[in-house]
Amino acid sequence: MDEKPAFRASVLPRLLSLPTLSLLIASLSLISSISQSFNYRKNIESVQQNVLRAENLKTCRDIIEAFFAFRLRAEEANSHAPLDKPAAEVARRDLKGLVYRFGALGTYLANFTPETARERYSALSWSLNEIAEQVAALPPAEFATKFAAADKAFGALNEDCAKSAQFAKFQ
């Protein structure tokens, strides 16, 4: 029994010496710093993902708005109301502007999707461009057929937007 107090008296001062205590505190500080860095990195990644997600959703909203604005103006231009040449040219130019806006937004969205989606976005933009070029001359049945195909392609684009609205990681 006499050995334990003697052991404590001889070993404890060596274990709790100033250099040992300094190394222990430095080690704990290092571990704390590593832990904080890890948490900081995870928080930054989370913020970046949320910013990307918000931008993606905003772009989805804008592209949907551009598509329906195009559709409304195209239906007006195809209503076969008599348009003089300057009015028809203004309508065509407005439609082309909406197609270009749609194409630009589609290109941005395609950066977050697989290659097949990029091809679908491009094909839809070209389809809308073709409709814009021919809108005043298209018979109503052909106009409806072309827009049915565009609506189907737009539905796939809208599905991509709906998927991105979920909390998925962007790669």
mmCIF file of C-alpha atoms in Angstrom:
data_model
loop_
_atom_site.group_PDB
_atom_site.id
_atom_site.type_symbol
_atom_site.label_atom_id
_atom_site.label_comp_id
_atom_site.label_asym_id
_atom_site.label_seq_id
_atom_site.Cartn_x
_atom_site.Cartn_y
_atom_site.Cartn_z
ATOM 1 C CA MET A 1 0.000 0.000 0.000
ATOM 2 C CA ASP A 2 2.933 2.314 0.575
ATOM 3 C CA GLU A 3 3.977 1.942 -3.063
ATOM 4 C CA LYS A 4 0.947 3.711 -4.550
ATOM 5 C CA PRO A 5 1.531 7.077 -2.891
ATOM 6 C CA ALA A 6 5.224 6.828 -3.740
ATOM 7 C CA PHE A 7 4.393 5.960 -7.345
ATOM 8 C CA ARG A 8 1.988 8.883 -7.582
ATOM 9 C CA ALA A 9 4.527 11.166 -6.057
ATOM 10 C CA SER A 10 7.238 10.154 -8.541
ATOM 11 C CA VAL A 11 5.272 9.604 -11.803
ATOM 12 C CA LEU A 12 2.547 12.214 -11.616
ATOM 13 C CA PRO A 13 4.864 15.210 -11.555
ATOM 14 C CA ARG A 14 6.677 13.817 -14.622
ATOM 15 C CA LEU A 15 3.386 13.210 -16.501
ATOM 16 C CA LEU A 16 2.044 16.621 -15.650
ATOM 17 C CA SER A 17 5.257 18.468 -16.309
ATOM 18 C CA LEU A 18 5.081 21.698 -18.282
ATOM 19 C CA PRO A 19 6.304 20.233 -21.622
ATOM 20 C CA THR A 20 3.875 17.314 -21.391
ATOM 21 C CA LEU A 21 0.993 19.573 -20.476
ATOM 22 C CA SER A 22 1.900 21.945 -23.334
ATOM 23 C CA LEU A 23 1.955 19.063 -25.822
ATOM 24 C CA LEU A 24 -1.398 17.826 -24.559
ATOM 25 C CA ILE A 25 -2.978 21.261 -24.944
ATOM 26 C CA ALA A 26 -1.409 21.693 -28.399
ATOM 27 C CA SER A 27 -2.722 18.277 -29.484
ATOM 28 C CA LEU A 28 -6.215 19.088 -28.258
ATOM 29 C CA SER A 29 -6.066 22.447 -30.055
ATOM 30 C CA LEU A 30 -4.984 20.723 -33.265
ATOM 31 C CA ILE A 31 -7.828 18.207 -33.023
ATOM 32 C CA SER A 32 -10.280 21.027 -32.340
ATOM 33 C CA SER A 33 -8.964 23.000 -35.321
ATOM 34 C CA ILE A 34 -9.269 19.993 -37.640
ATOM 35 C CA SER A 35 -12.816 19.396 -36.441
ATOM 36 C CA GLN A 36 -13.763 23.042 -36.984
ATOM 37 C CA SER A 37 -12.211 23.027 -40.464
ATOM 38 C CA PHE A 38 -14.164 19.916 -41.377
ATOM 39 C CA ASN A 39 -17.423 21.448 -40.129
ATOM 40 C CA TYR A 40 -16.673 24.735 -41.902
ATOM 41 C CA ARG A 41 -16.018 22.914 -45.190
ATOM 42 C CA LYS A 42 -19.280 20.976 -44.867
ATOM 43 C CA ASN A 43 -21.193 24.193 -44.141
ATOM 44 C CA ILE A 44 -19.629 25.945 -47.147
ATOM 45 C CA GLU A 45 -20.548 22.995 -49.388
ATOM 46 C CA SER A 46 -24.109 23.123 -48.089
ATOM 47 C CA VAL A 47 -24.384 26.853 -48.771
ATOM 48 C CA GLN A 48 -22.925 26.431 -52.267
ATOM 49 C CA GLN A 49 -25.381 23.637 -53.056
ATOM 50 C CA ASN A 50 -28.283 25.745 -51.842
ATOM 51 C CA VAL A 51 -27.130 28.701 -53.950
ATOM 52 C CA LEU A 52 -26.825 26.455 -57.019
ATOM 53 C CA ARG A 53 -30.217 24.939 -56.303
ATOM 54 C CA ALA A 54 -31.806 28.384 -55.916
ATOM 55 C CA GLU A 55 -30.233 29.607 -59.175
ATOM 56 C CA ASN A 56 -31.363 26.459 -60.930
ATOM 57 C CA LEU A 57 -34.924 26.910 -59.668
ATOM 58 C CA LYS A 58 -34.936 30.571 -60.693
ATOM 59 C CA THR A 59 -33.749 29.600 -64.155
ATOM 60 C CA CYS A 60 -36.414 26.892 -64.330
ATOM 61 C CA ARG A 61 -39.034 29.486 -63.476
ATOM 62 C CA ASP A 62 -37.661 31.851 -66.121
ATOM 63 C CA ILE A 63 -37.548 29.189 -68.842
ATOM 64 C CA ILE A 64 -41.118 28.102 -68.081
ATOM 65 C CA GLU A 65 -42.196 31.731 -68.270
ATOM 66 C CA ALA A 66 -40.350 32.181 -71.589
ATOM 67 C CA PHE A 67 -41.973 29.060 -73.054
ATOM 68 C CA PHE A 68 -45.496 30.133 -72.174
ATOM 69 C CA ALA A 69 -44.878 33.712 -73.336
ATOM 70 C CA PHE A 70 -43.670 32.234 -76.634
ATOM 71 C CA ARG A 71 -46.736 30.011 -76.839
ATOM 72 C CA LEU A 72 -49.113 32.914 -76.183
ATOM 73 C CA ARG A 73 -47.490 35.156 -78.788
ATOM 74 C CA ALA A 74 -47.260 32.312 -81.306
ATOM 75 C CA GLU A 75 -50.967 31.548 -80.895
ATOM 76 C CA GLU A 76 -51.747 35.241 -81.397
ATOM 77 C CA ALA A 77 -49.578 35.394 -84.518
ATOM 78 C CA ASN A 78 -51.120 32.178 -85.871
ATOM 79 C CA SER A 79 -54.704 33.272 -85.242
ATOM 80 C CA HIS A 80 -54.833 34.203 -88.936
ATOM 81 C CA ALA A 81 -56.070 37.665 -88.198
ATOM 82 C CA PRO A 82 -54.944 39.839 -91.063
ATOM 83 C CA LEU A 83 -51.514 41.256 -90.220
ATOM 84 C CA ASP A 84 -49.802 43.802 -92.381
ATOM 85 C CA LYS A 85 -46.201 43.085 -93.284
ATOM 86 C CA PRO A 86 -44.604 45.309 -90.592
ATOM 87 C CA ALA A 87 -46.821 43.818 -87.860
ATOM 88 C CA ALA A 88 -46.001 40.279 -89.013
ATOM 89 C CA GLU A 89 -42.283 41.110 -88.960
ATOM 90 C CA VAL A 90 -42.552 42.561 -85.443
ATOM 91 C CA ALA A 91 -44.386 39.424 -84.269
ATOM 92 C CA ARG A 92 -41.733 37.191 -85.865
ATOM 93 C CA ARG A 93 -38.930 39.215 -84.272
ATOM 94 C CA ASP A 94 -40.626 39.060 -80.849
ATOM 95 C CA LEU A 95 -41.011 35.304 -81.175
ATOM 96 C CA LYS A 96 -37.381 34.903 -82.216
ATOM 97 C CA GLY A 97 -36.331 36.957 -79.188
ATOM 98 C CA LEU A 98 -38.305 34.646 -76.920
ATOM 99 C CA VAL A 99 -36.764 31.602 -78.611
ATOM 100 C CA TYR A 100 -33.265 32.990 -78.061
ATOM 101 C CA ARG A 101 -34.062 33.716 -74.425
ATOM 102 C CA PHE A 102 -35.454 30.202 -74.063
ATOM 103 C CA GLY A 103 -32.325 28.791 -75.719
ATOM 104 C CA ALA A 104 -30.003 30.755 -73.441
ATOM 105 C CA LEU A 105 -31.830 29.619 -70.319
ATOM 106 C CA GLY A 106 -31.941 26.051 -71.645
ATOM 107 C CA THR A 107 -28.200 26.113 -72.217
ATOM 108 C CA TYR A 108 -27.654 27.249 -68.629
ATOM 109 C CA LEU A 109 -29.938 24.506 -67.282
ATOM 110 C CA ALA A 110 -28.252 21.911 -69.474
ATOM 111 C CA ASN A 111 -25.019 22.519 -67.577
ATOM 112 C CA PHE A 112 -26.602 20.761 -64.591
ATOM 113 C CA THR A 113 -28.034 17.811 -66.491
ATOM 114 C CA PRO A 114 -26.736 14.815 -68.452
ATOM 115 C CA GLU A 115 -25.793 15.091 -72.138
ATOM 116 C CA THR A 116 -29.131 13.638 -73.279
ATOM 117 C CA ALA A 117 -30.975 16.504 -71.599
ATOM 118 C CA ARG A 118 -28.696 19.000 -73.345
ATOM 119 C CA GLU A 119 -29.671 17.441 -76.680
ATOM 120 C CA ARG A 120 -33.373 17.641 -75.759
ATOM 121 C CA TYR A 121 -33.041 21.318 -74.814
ATOM 122 C CA SER A 122 -31.271 22.103 -78.080
ATOM 123 C CA ALA A 123 -33.847 20.192 -80.129
ATOM 124 C CA LEU A 124 -36.680 22.032 -78.382
ATOM 125 C CA SER A 125 -35.018 25.401 -79.021
ATOM 126 C CA TRP A 126 -34.620 24.578 -82.717
ATOM 127 C CA SER A 127 -38.237 23.394 -82.866
ATOM 128 C CA LEU A 128 -39.442 26.662 -81.335
ATOM 129 C CA ASN A 129 -37.213 28.598 -83.736
ATOM 130 C CA GLU A 130 -38.820 26.788 -86.669
ATOM 131 C CA ILE A 131 -42.287 27.607 -85.333
ATOM 132 C CA ALA A 132 -41.279 31.272 -84.934
ATOM 133 C CA GLU A 133 -40.086 31.431 -88.549
ATOM 134 C CA GLN A 134 -43.252 29.890 -89.996
ATOM 135 C CA VAL A 135 -45.922 30.931 -87.480
ATOM 136 C CA ALA A 136 -47.890 33.305 -89.704
ATOM 137 C CA ALA A 137 -47.948 30.893 -92.647
ATOM 138 C CA LEU A 138 -48.764 27.682 -90.751
ATOM 139 C CA PRO A 139 -52.280 26.291 -91.028
ATOM 140 C CA PRO A 140 -53.896 25.831 -87.591
ATOM 141 C CA ALA A 141 -53.716 22.012 -87.758
ATOM 142 C CA GLU A 142 -49.996 22.003 -88.570
ATOM 143 C CA PHE A 143 -49.391 24.664 -85.924
ATOM 144 C CA ALA A 144 -51.147 22.458 -83.344
ATOM 145 C CA THR A 145 -49.092 19.426 -84.441
ATOM 146 C CA LYS A 146 -45.802 21.315 -84.142
ATOM 147 C CA PHE A 147 -46.780 22.660 -80.747
ATOM 148 C CA ALA A 148 -47.868 19.214 -79.548
ATOM 149 C CA ALA A 149 -44.318 17.976 -80.191
ATOM 150 C CA ALA A 150 -42.874 21.079 -78.498
ATOM 151 C CA ASP A 151 -45.198 20.595 -75.515
ATOM 152 C CA LYS A 152 -44.046 17.002 -75.129
ATOM 153 C CA ALA A 153 -40.380 18.067 -75.198
ATOM 154 C CA PHE A 154 -41.161 20.884 -72.779
ATOM 155 C CA GLY A 155 -42.755 18.348 -70.429
ATOM 156 C CA ALA A 156 -39.421 16.494 -70.249
ATOM 157 C CA LEU A 157 -37.618 19.778 -69.538
ATOM 158 C CA ASN A 158 -40.134 20.534 -66.812
ATOM 159 C CA GLU A 159 -39.480 17.091 -65.280
ATOM 160 C CA ASP A 160 -35.773 17.955 -65.123
ATOM 161 C CA CYS A 161 -36.691 21.139 -63.269
ATOM 162 C CA ALA A 162 -38.931 19.241 -60.870
ATOM 163 C CA LYS A 163 -36.124 16.782 -60.110
ATOM 164 C CA SER A 164 -33.683 19.604 -59.447
ATOM 165 C CA ALA A 165 -36.144 21.183 -57.023
ATOM 166 C CA GLN A 166 -35.509 18.316 -54.658
ATOM 167 C CA PHE A 167 -32.523 18.434 -52.324
ATOM 168 C CA ALA A 168 -30.149 16.567 -54.601
ATOM 169 C CA LYS A 169 -26.420 17.179 -54.739
ATOM 170 C CA PHE A 170 -25.094 18.966 -57.811
ATOM 171 C CA GLN A 171 -22.004 17.320 -59.180
#
